[in-house]
PDB file of C-alpha atoms and ligand atoms in Angstrom:
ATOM      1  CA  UNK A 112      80.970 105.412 103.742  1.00  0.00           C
ATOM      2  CA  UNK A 113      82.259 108.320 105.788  1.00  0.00           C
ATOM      3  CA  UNK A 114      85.120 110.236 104.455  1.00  0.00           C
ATOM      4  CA  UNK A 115      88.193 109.789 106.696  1.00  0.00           C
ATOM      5  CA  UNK A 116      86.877 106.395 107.918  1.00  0.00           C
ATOM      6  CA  UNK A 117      89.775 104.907 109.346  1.00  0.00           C
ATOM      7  CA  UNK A 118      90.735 100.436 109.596  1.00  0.00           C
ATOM      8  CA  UNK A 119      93.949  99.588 112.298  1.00  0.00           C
ATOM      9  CA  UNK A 120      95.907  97.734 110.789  1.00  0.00           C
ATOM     10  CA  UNK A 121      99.363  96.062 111.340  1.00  0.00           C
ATOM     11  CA  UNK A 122      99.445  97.620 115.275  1.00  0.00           C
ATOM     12  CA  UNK A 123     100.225 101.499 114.735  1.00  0.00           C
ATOM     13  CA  UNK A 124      98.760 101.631 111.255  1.00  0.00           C
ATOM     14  CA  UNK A 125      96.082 102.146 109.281  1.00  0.00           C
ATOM     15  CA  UNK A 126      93.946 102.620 105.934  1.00  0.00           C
ATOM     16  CA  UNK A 127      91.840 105.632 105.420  1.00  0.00           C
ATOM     17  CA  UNK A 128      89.091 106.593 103.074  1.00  0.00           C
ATOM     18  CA  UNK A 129      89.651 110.032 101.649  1.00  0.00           C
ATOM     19  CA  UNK A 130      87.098 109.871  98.646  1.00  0.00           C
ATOM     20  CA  UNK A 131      86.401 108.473  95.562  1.00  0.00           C
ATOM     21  CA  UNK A 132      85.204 108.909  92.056  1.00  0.00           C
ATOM     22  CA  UNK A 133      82.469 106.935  90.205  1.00  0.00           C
ATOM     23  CA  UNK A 134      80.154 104.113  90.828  1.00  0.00           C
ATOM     24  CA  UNK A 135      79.359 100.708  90.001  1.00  0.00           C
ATOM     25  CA  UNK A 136      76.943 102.270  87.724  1.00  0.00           C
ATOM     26  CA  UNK A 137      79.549 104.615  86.056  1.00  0.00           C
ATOM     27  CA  UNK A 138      81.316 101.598  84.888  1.00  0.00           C
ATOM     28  CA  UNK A 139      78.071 100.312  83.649  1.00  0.00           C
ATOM     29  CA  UNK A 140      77.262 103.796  81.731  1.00  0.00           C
ATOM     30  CA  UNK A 141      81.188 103.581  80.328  1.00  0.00           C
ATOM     31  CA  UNK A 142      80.806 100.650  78.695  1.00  0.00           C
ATOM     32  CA  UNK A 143      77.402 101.694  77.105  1.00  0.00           C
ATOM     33  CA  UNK A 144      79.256 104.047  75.260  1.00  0.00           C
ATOM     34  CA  UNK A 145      80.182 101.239  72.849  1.00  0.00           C
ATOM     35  CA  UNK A 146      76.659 100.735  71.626  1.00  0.00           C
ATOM     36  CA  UNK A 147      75.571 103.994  72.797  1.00  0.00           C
ATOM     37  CA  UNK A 148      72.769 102.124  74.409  1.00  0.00           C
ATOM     38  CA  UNK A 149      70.782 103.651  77.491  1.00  0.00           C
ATOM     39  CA  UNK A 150      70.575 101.421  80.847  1.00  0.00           C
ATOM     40  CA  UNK A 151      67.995  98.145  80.591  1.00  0.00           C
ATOM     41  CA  UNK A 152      67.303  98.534  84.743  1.00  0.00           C
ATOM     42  CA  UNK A 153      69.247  97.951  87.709  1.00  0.00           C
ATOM     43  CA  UNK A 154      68.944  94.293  86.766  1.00  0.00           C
ATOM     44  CA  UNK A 155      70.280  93.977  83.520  1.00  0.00           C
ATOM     45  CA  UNK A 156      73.475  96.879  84.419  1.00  0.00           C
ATOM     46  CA  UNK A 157      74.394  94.332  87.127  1.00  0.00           C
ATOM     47  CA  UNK A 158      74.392  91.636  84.851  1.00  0.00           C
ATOM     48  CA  UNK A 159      76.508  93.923  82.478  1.00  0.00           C
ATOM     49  CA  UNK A 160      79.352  94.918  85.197  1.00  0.00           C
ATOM     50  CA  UNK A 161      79.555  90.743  86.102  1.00  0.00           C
ATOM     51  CA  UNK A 162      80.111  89.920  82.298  1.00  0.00           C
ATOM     52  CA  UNK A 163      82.555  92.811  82.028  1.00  0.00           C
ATOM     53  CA  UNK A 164      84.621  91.637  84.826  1.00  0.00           C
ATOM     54  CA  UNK A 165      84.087  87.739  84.072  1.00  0.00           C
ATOM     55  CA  UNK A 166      85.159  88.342  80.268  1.00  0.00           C
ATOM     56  CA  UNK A 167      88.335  91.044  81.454  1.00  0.00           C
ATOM     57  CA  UNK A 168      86.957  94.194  79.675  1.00  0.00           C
ATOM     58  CA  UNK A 169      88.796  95.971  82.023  1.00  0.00           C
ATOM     59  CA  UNK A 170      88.786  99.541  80.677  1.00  0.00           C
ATOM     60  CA  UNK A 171      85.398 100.771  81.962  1.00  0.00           C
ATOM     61  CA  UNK A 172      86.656  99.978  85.675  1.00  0.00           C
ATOM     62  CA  UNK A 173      89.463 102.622  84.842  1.00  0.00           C
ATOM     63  CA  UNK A 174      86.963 105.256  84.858  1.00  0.00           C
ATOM     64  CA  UNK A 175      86.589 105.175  89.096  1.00  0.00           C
ATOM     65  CA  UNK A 176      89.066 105.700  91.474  1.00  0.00           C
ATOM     66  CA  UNK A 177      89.715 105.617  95.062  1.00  0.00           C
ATOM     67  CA  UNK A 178      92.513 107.375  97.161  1.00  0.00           C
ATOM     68  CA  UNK A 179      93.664 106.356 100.731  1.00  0.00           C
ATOM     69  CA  UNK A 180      95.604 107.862 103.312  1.00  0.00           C
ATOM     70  CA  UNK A 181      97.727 104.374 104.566  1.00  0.00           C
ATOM     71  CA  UNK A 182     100.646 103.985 106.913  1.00  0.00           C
ATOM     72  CA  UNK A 183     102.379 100.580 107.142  1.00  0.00           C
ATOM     73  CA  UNK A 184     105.766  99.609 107.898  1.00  0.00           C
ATOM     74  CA  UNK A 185     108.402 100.642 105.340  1.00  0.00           C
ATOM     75  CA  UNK A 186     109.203  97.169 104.518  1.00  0.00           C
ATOM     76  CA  UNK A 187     105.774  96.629 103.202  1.00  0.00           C
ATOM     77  CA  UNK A 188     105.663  99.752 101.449  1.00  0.00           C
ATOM     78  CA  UNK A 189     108.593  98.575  99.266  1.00  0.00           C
ATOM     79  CA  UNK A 190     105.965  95.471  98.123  1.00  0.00           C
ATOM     80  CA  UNK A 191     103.103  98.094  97.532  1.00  0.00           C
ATOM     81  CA  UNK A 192     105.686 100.537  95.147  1.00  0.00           C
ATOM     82  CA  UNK A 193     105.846  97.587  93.018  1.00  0.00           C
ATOM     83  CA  UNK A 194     102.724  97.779  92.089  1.00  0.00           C
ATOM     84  CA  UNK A 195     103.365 101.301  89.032  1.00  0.00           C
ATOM     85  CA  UNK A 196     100.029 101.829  88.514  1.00  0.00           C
ATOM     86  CA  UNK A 197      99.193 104.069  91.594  1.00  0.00           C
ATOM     87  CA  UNK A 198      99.719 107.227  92.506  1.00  0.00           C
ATOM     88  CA  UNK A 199     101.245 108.262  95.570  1.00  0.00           C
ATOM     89  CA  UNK A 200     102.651 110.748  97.706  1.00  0.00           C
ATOM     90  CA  UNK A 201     104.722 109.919 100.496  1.00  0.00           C
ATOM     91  CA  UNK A 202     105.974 111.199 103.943  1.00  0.00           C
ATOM     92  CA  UNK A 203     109.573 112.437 103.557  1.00  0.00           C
ATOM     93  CA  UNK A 204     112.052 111.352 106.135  1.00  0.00           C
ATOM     94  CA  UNK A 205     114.266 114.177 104.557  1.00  0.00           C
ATOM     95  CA  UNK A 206     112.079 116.561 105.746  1.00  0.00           C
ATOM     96  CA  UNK A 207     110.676 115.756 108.772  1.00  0.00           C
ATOM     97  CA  UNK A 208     111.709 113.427 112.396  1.00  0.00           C
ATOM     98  CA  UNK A 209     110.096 110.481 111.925  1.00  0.00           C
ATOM     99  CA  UNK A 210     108.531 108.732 114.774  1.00  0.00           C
ATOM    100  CA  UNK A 211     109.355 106.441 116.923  1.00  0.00           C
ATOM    101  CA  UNK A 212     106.523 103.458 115.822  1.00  0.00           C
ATOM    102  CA  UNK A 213     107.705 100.238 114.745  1.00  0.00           C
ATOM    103  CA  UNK A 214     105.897  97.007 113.412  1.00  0.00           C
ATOM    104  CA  UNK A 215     106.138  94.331 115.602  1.00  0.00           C
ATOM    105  CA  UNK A 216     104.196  91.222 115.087  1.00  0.00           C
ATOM    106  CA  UNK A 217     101.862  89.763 116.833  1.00  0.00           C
ATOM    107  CA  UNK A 218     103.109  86.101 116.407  1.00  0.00           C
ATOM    108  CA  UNK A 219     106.818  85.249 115.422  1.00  0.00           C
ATOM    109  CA  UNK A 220     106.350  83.042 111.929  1.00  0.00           C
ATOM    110  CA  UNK A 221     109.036  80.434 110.921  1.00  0.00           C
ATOM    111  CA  UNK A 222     109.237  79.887 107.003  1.00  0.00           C
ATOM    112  CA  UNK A 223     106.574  77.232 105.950  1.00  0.00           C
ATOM    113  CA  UNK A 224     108.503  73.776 105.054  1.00  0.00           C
ATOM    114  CA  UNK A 225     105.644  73.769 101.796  1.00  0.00           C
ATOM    115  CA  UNK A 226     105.027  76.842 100.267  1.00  0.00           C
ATOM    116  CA  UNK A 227     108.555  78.710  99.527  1.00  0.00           C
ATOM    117  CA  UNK A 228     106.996  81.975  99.425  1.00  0.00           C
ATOM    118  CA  UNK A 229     105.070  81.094 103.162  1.00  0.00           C
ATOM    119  CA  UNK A 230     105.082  81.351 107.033  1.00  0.00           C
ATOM    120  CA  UNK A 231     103.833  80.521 109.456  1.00  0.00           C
ATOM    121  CA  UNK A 232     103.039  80.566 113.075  1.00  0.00           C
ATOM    122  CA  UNK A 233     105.468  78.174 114.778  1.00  0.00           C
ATOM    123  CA  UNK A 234     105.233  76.916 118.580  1.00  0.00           C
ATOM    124  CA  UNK A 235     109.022  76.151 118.553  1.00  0.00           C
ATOM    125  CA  UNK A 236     109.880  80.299 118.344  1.00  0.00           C
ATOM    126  CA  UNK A 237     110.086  81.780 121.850  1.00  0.00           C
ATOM    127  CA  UNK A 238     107.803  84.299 120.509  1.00  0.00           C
ATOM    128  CA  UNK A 239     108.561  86.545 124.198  1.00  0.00           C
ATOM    129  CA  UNK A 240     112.040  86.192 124.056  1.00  0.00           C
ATOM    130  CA  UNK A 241     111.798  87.521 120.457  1.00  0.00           C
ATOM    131  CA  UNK A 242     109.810  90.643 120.869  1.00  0.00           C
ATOM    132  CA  UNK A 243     111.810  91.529 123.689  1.00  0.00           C
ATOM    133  CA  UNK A 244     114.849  91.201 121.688  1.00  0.00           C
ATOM    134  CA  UNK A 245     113.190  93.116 118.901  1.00  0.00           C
ATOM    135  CA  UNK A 246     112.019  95.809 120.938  1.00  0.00           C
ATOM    136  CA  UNK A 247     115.680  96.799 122.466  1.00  0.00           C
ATOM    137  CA  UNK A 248     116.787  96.560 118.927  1.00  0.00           C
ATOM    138  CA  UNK A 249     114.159  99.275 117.789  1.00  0.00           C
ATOM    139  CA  UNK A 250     114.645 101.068 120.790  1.00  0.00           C
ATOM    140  CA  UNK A 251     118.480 101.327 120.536  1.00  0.00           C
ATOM    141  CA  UNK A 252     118.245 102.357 116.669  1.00  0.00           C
ATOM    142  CA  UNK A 253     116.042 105.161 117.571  1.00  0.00           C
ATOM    143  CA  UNK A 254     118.115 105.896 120.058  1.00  0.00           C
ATOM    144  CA  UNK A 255     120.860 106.698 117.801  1.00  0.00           C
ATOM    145  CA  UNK A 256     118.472 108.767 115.346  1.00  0.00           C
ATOM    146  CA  UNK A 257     117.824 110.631 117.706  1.00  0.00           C
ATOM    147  CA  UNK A 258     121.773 111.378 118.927  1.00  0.00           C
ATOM    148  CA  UNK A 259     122.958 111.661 115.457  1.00  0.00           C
ATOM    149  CA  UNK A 260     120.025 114.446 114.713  1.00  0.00           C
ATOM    150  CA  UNK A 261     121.193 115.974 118.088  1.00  0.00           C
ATOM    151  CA  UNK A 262     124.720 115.986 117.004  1.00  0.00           C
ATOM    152  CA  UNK A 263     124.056 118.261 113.763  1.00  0.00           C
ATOM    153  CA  UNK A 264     123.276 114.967 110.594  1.00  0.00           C
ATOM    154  CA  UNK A 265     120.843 116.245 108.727  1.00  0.00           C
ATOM    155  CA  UNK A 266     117.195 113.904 108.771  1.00  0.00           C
ATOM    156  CA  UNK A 267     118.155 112.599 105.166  1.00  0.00           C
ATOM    157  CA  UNK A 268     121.261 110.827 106.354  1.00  0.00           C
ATOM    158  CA  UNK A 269     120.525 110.155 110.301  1.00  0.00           C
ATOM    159  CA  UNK A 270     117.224 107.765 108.907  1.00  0.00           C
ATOM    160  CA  UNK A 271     119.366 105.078 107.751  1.00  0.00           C
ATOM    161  CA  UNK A 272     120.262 104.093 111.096  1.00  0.00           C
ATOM    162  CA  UNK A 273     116.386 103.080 111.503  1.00  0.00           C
ATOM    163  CA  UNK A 274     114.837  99.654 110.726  1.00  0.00           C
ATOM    164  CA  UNK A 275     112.680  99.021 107.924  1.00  0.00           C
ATOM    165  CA  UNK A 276     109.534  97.565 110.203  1.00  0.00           C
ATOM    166  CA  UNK A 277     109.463 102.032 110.715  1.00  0.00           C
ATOM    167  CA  UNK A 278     106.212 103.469 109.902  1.00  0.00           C
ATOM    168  CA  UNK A 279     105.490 105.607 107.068  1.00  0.00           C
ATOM    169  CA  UNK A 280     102.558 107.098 105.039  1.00  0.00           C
ATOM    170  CA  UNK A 281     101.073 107.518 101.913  1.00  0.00           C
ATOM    171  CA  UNK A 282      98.472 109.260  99.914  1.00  0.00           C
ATOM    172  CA  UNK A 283      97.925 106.742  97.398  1.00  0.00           C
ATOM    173  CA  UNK A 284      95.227 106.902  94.235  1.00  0.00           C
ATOM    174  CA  UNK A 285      94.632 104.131  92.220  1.00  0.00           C
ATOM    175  CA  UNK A 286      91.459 103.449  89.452  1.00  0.00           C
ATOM    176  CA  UNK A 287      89.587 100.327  90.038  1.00  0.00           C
ATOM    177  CA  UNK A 288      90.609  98.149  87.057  1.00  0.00           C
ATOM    178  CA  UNK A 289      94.824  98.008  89.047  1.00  0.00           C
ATOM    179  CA  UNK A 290      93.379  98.175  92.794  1.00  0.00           C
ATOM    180  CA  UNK A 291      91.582  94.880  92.070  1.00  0.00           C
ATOM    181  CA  UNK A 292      94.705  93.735  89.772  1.00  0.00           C
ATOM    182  CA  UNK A 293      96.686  94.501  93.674  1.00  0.00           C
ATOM    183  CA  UNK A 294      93.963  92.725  95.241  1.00  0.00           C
ATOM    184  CA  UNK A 295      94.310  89.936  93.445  1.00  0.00           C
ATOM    185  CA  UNK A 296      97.782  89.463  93.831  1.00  0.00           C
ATOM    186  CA  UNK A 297      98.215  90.770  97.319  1.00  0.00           C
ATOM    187  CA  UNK A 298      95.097  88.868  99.068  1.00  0.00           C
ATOM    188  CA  UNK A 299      96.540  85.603  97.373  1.00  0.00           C
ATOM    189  CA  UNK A 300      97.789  83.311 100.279  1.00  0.00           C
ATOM    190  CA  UNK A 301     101.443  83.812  98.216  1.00  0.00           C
ATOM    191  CA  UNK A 302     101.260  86.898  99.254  1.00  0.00           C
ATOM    192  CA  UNK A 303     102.994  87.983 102.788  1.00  0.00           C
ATOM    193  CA  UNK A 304     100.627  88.018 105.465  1.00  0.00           C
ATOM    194  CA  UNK A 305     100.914  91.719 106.409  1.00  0.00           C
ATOM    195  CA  UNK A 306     100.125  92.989 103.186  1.00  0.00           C
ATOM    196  CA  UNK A 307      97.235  90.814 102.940  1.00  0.00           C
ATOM    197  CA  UNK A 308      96.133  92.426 106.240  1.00  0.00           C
ATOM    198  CA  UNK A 309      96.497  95.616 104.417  1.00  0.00           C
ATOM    199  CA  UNK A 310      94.493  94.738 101.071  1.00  0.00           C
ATOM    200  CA  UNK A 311      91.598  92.954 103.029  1.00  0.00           C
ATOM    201  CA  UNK A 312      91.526  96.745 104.376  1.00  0.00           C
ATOM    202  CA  UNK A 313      91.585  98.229 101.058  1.00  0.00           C
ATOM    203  CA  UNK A 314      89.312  95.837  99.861  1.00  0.00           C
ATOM    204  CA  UNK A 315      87.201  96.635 102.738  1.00  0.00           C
ATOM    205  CA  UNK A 316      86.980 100.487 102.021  1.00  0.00           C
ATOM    206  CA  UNK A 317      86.320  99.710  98.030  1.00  0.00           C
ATOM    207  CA  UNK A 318      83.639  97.263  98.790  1.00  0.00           C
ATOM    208  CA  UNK A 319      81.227  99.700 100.560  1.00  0.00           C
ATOM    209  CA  UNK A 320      82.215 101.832  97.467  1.00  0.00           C
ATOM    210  CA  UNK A 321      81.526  99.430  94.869  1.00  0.00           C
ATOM    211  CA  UNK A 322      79.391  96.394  95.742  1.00  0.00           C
ATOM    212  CA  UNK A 323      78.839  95.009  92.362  1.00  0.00           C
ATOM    213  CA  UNK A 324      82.224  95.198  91.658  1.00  0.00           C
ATOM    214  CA  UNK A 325      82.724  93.240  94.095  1.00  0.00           C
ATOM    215  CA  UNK A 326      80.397  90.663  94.567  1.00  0.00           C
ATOM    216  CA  UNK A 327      82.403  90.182  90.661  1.00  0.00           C
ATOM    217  CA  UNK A 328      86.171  90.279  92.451  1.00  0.00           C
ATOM    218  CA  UNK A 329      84.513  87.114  94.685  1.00  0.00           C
ATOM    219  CA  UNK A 330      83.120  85.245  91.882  1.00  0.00           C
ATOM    220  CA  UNK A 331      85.698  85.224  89.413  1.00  0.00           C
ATOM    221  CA  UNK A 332      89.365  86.747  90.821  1.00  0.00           C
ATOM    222  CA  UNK A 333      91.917  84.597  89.521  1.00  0.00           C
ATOM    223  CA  UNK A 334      94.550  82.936  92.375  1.00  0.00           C
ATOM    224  CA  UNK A 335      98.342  83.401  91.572  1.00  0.00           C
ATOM    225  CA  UNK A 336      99.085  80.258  89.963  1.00  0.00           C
ATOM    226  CA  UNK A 337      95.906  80.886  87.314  1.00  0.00           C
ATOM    227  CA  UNK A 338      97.776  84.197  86.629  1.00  0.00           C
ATOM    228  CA  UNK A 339     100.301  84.984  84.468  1.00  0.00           C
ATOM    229  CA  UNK A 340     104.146  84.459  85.977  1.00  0.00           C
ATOM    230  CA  UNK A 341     105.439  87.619  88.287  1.00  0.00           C
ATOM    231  CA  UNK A 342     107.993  87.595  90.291  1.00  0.00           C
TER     232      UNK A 342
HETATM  233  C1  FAD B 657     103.613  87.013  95.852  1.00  0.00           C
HETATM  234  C2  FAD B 657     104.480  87.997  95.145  1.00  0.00           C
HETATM  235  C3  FAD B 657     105.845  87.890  95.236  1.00  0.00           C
HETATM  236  C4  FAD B 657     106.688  88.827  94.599  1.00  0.00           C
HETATM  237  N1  FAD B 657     108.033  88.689  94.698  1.00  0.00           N
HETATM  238  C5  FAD B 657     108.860  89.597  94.124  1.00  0.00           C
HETATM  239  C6  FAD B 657     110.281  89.504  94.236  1.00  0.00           C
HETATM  240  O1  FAD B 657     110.823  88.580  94.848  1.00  0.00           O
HETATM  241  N2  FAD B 657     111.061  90.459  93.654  1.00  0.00           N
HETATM  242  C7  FAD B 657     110.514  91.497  92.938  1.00  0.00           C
HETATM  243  O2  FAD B 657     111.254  92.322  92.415  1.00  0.00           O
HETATM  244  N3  FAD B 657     109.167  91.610  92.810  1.00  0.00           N
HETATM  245  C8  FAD B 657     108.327  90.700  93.377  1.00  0.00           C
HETATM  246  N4  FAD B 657     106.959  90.836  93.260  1.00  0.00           N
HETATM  247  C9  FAD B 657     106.427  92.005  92.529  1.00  0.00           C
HETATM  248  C10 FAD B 657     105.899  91.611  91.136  1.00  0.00           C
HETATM  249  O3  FAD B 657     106.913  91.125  90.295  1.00  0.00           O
HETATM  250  C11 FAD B 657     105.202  92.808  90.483  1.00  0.00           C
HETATM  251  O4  FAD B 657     106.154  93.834  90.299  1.00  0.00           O
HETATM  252  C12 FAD B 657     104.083  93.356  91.340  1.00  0.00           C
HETATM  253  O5  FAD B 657     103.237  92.322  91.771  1.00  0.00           O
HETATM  254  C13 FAD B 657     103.278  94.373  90.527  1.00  0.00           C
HETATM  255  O6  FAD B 657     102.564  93.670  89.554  1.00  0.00           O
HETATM  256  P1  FAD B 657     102.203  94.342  88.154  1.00  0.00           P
HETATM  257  O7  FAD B 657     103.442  94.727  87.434  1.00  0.00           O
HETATM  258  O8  FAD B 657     101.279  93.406  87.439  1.00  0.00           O
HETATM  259  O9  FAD B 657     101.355  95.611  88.660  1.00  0.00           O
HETATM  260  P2  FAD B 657     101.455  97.147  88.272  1.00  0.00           P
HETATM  261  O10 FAD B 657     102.837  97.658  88.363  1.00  0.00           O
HETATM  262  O11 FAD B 657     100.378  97.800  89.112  1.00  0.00           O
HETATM  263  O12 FAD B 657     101.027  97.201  86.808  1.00  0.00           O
HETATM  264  C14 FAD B 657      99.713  96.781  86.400  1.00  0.00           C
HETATM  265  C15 FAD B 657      99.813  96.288  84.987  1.00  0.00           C
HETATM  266  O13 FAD B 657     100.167  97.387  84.138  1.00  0.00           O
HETATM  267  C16 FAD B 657     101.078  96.960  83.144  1.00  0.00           C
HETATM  268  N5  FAD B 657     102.315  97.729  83.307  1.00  0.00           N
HETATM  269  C17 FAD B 657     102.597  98.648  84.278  1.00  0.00           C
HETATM  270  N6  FAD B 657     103.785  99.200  84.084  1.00  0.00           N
HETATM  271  C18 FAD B 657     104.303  98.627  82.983  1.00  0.00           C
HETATM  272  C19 FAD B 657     105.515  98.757  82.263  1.00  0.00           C
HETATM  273  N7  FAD B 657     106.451  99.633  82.626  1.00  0.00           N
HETATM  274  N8  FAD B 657     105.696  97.974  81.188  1.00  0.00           N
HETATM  275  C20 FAD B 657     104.778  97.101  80.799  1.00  0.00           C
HETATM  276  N9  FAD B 657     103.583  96.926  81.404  1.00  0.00           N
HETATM  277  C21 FAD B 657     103.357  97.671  82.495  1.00  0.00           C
HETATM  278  C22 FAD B 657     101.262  95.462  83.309  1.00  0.00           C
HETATM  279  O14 FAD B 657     100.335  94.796  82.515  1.00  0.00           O
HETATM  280  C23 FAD B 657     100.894  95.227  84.750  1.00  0.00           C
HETATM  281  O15 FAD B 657     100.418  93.927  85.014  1.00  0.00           O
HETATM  282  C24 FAD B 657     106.111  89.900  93.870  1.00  0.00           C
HETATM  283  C25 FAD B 657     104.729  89.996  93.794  1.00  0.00           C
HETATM  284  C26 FAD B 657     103.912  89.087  94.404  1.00  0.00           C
HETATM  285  C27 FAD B 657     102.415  89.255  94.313  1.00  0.00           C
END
């Protein structure tokens, strides 16, 4: 995969590949260590990664990493801080004008009558109506960003005027063993649908990067209610 290959997502943003460290085989060669046993063939290290993932010996995955470059609406950057294993850098709106890019969805969703933690798509919005409404809104907050910066507030106060559907970006680092650990929990259909848009993108970058890996993720990840209770 190219570095700086870039995947839209969520309208005005996107996820990035900036590089990586390891392979599938690295993982392979990490675990080795145990036995200090040299590699059987291709054959038998694939074998080895699946039985490693199937059976949770997570540690060897630790040894690869990937970092992104991702912007996404602040409001689902507050679900991806959650997750304390990655490392991240992020664009200060103390520091510089932020701009004027909002997330607005595609389709209004109504909350799903089954699944507390669901939406979905729902004729009965006036979906039009809505993202006209939502668009003046956006436009009149900026509006007032931009007339409180002009009137002297410094960029650290004059941001709270702005919605939360505001872009931002990251840098963000994470080893293999907690991306697919996010995966799992952020591809789940419990998850909101805009940051599963956003980990099928990650996913997508980290797949190129490590196939075996994930032909294992397929085979074996573990849906929310399997998992141990979060929040
Ligand atoms: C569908 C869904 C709904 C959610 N709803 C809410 C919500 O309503 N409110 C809310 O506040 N959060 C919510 N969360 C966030 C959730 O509670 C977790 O904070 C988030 O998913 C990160 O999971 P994690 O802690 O396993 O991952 P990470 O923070 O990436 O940590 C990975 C693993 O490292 C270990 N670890 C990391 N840091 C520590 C530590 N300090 N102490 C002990 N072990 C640690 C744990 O084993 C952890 O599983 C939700 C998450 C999901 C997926």
């Amino acid at each position: 995969m190219e570095k700086g290959h870039t995947i839209p997502i969520l309208g005005q943003g996107y996820v990035r590949y900036i590089d990586h460290l390891g392979t599938d085989l690295r993982i392979v060669e990490a675990a080795r260590i145990s036995y200090k046993s040299p590699s059987k063939g291709v054959e038998q290290d694939k074998k080895l990664l699946l039985y490693l993932y199937k059976h949770r010996h997570t540690s060897p995955f630790e040894q690869c990493s990937i970092t992104y470059n991702i912007k996404m609406p602040i409001f689902i950057m507050r679900q991806f801080v959650r997750h304390r294993t990655f490392r991240l850098n992020e664009w200060s709106g103390r520091y510089s004008e932020l701009a004027d890019e909002f997330y607005v969805p595609g389709q209004w969703r109504a909350a799903d009558a089954k699944n507390k933690q669901g939406s979905q798509v729902s004729a009965s919005l006036d979906h039009a109506a809505l993202t006209k409404e939502v668009k003046a809104s956006n436009d009149a907050a900026y509006a007032t960003y931009q007339n409180l910066l002009k009137q002297g507030v410094a960029k650290e106060l004059a941001r709270m005027v702005l919605p939360v559907s505001i872009f931002t970006e990251v840098y963000v680092n994470c080893d293999l063993h907690n991306l697919v650990h996010f995966l799992q929990l952020r591809e789940d259909d419990h998850a909101q649908l805009e940051i599963r848009e956003l980990g099928a993108a990650m996913r997508q970058v980290a797949e190129n990067l490590f196939p075996w890996t994930f032909e294992a993720y397929h085979k074996y990840r573990l849906t929310i209610s399997e998992k141990p209770q979060d929040g």
